[in-house]
């Protein structure tokens, strides 16, 4: 994939991994559009990186996703890349007494329905471009889940399978489907957790660029390489390691946030 001269939407591009990806794309002379929920974070990004075009949308709402797609189709007909980075994670147990059931809907809509719906709505435009790409950011937890954050793990596992199926559908077209699987990364999402065991988000963004340049379909970052290998060769052991992870903090390195 040529990484210059593209027009790329990065959802969740005002924070964490998404923000580092925005910087990598700008450094390679791409037009970068960033979508986020919090207008003040988008304004701060715009001040720091004036080349970026920001679009506020709450992706947990399918109506907002449709509105965003409408704006993109109308105002950015050259759009040829979408990087789905926006997501939330409730780091809790379903058995927690204070677990609010409405969190399930919010997490599934943001992490799974939004990328699926936005992809569907933007596909006609992407298919018209000479070369286009979709990047789904899942996690090591899409391969082997941890004990906490069951809904988050479910959304990442769902997005992993969705990416594989969509890749089959789009084989032979101009649209490539790429999955990025990071381990635990030092971003606002993992604040207060796994201290000392987190990868810098800049490294994840660099590995994405390298993977895209090499036309990789699944980009395993850091210790996710080891987790994927363990899961293939000894799935029972991988499951045991990850289910006990909460009690063995160094093993957090294997997983994803
Ligand atoms: N951090 C990790 O350890 C880790 C590991 C593996 C995979 N990942 C994945 O990497 C991606 C980026 O995560 P991160 O760690 O960089 O998280 P982050 O710093 O918390 O950033 C998440 C971004 O998603 C946006 N977002 C959340 N809900 C949204 C909504 N309803 N509508 C629009 N935007 C919304 C946020 O925007 P606002 O701030 O405006 O709400 C924020 O910009 C996610 O897909 C995550 O699952 C992270």
Short mmCIF file of N, CA and C in Angstrom, two decimals, residues 12-15 34-46 54-59 64 86:
data_model
loop_
_atom_site.label_atom_id
_atom_site.label_comp_id
_atom_site.label_asym_id
_atom_site.label_seq_id
_atom_site.Cartn_x
_atom_site.Cartn_y
_atom_site.Cartn_z
N UNK A 12 -11.67 8.30 16.41
CA UNK A 12 -10.92 8.30 17.68
C UNK A 12 -9.51 8.83 17.51
N UNK A 13 -9.31 9.69 16.50
CA UNK A 13 -7.96 10.16 16.18
C UNK A 13 -7.46 11.30 17.05
N UNK A 14 -8.25 11.71 18.05
CA UNK A 14 -7.79 12.81 18.92
C UNK A 14 -7.10 12.27 20.17
N UNK A 15 -7.01 10.95 20.31
CA UNK A 15 -6.46 10.38 21.54
C UNK A 15 -5.68 9.11 21.27
N UNK A 34 -10.36 13.54 11.13
CA UNK A 34 -10.44 12.89 12.45
C UNK A 34 -11.83 13.03 13.01
N UNK A 35 -12.38 11.92 13.45
CA UNK A 35 -13.69 11.97 14.09
C UNK A 35 -13.55 11.61 15.56
N UNK A 36 -14.28 12.33 16.41
CA UNK A 36 -14.28 12.04 17.85
C UNK A 36 -15.58 12.54 18.44
N UNK A 37 -15.74 12.25 19.73
CA UNK A 37 -17.00 12.57 20.40
C UNK A 37 -16.90 13.91 21.13
N UNK A 38 -15.73 14.18 21.67
CA UNK A 38 -15.57 15.34 22.54
C UNK A 38 -15.05 16.54 21.74
N UNK A 39 -15.91 17.59 21.51
CA UNK A 39 -15.49 18.72 20.68
C UNK A 39 -14.26 19.44 21.22
N UNK A 40 -14.08 19.49 22.56
CA UNK A 40 -12.92 20.21 23.10
C UNK A 40 -11.62 19.47 22.73
N UNK A 41 -11.66 18.14 22.70
CA UNK A 41 -10.45 17.39 22.30
C UNK A 41 -10.16 17.59 20.82
N UNK A 42 -11.23 17.69 20.02
CA UNK A 42 -11.04 17.91 18.58
C UNK A 42 -10.46 19.30 18.34
N UNK A 43 -10.95 20.28 19.11
CA UNK A 43 -10.42 21.65 18.96
C UNK A 43 -8.94 21.70 19.36
N UNK A 44 -8.60 21.01 20.43
CA UNK A 44 -7.19 20.99 20.88
C UNK A 44 -6.31 20.35 19.80
N UNK A 45 -6.82 19.29 19.18
CA UNK A 45 -6.05 18.61 18.11
C UNK A 45 -5.87 19.56 16.93
N UNK A 46 -6.95 20.26 16.60
CA UNK A 46 -6.93 21.20 15.47
C UNK A 46 -5.90 22.32 15.69
N UNK A 54 -11.42 18.12 11.40
CA UNK A 54 -12.10 17.36 12.46
C UNK A 54 -13.61 17.33 12.24
N UNK A 55 -14.20 16.22 12.65
CA UNK A 55 -15.64 16.01 12.49
C UNK A 55 -16.16 15.42 13.80
N UNK A 56 -17.04 16.13 14.47
CA UNK A 56 -17.58 15.61 15.74
C UNK A 56 -18.74 14.66 15.45
N UNK A 57 -18.71 13.49 16.08
CA UNK A 57 -19.83 12.54 15.95
C UNK A 57 -19.73 11.54 17.09
N UNK A 58 -20.88 11.21 17.65
CA UNK A 58 -20.92 10.18 18.68
C UNK A 58 -21.24 8.85 17.99
N UNK A 59 -20.23 8.03 17.84
CA UNK A 59 -20.37 6.80 17.05
C UNK A 59 -21.21 5.73 17.75
N UNK A 64 -25.94 9.06 14.18
CA UNK A 64 -24.75 9.91 14.05
C UNK A 64 -23.76 9.30 13.05
N UNK A 86 -11.71 4.36 17.22
CA UNK A 86 -12.59 4.73 18.35
C UNK A 86 -13.12 3.48 19.05
#
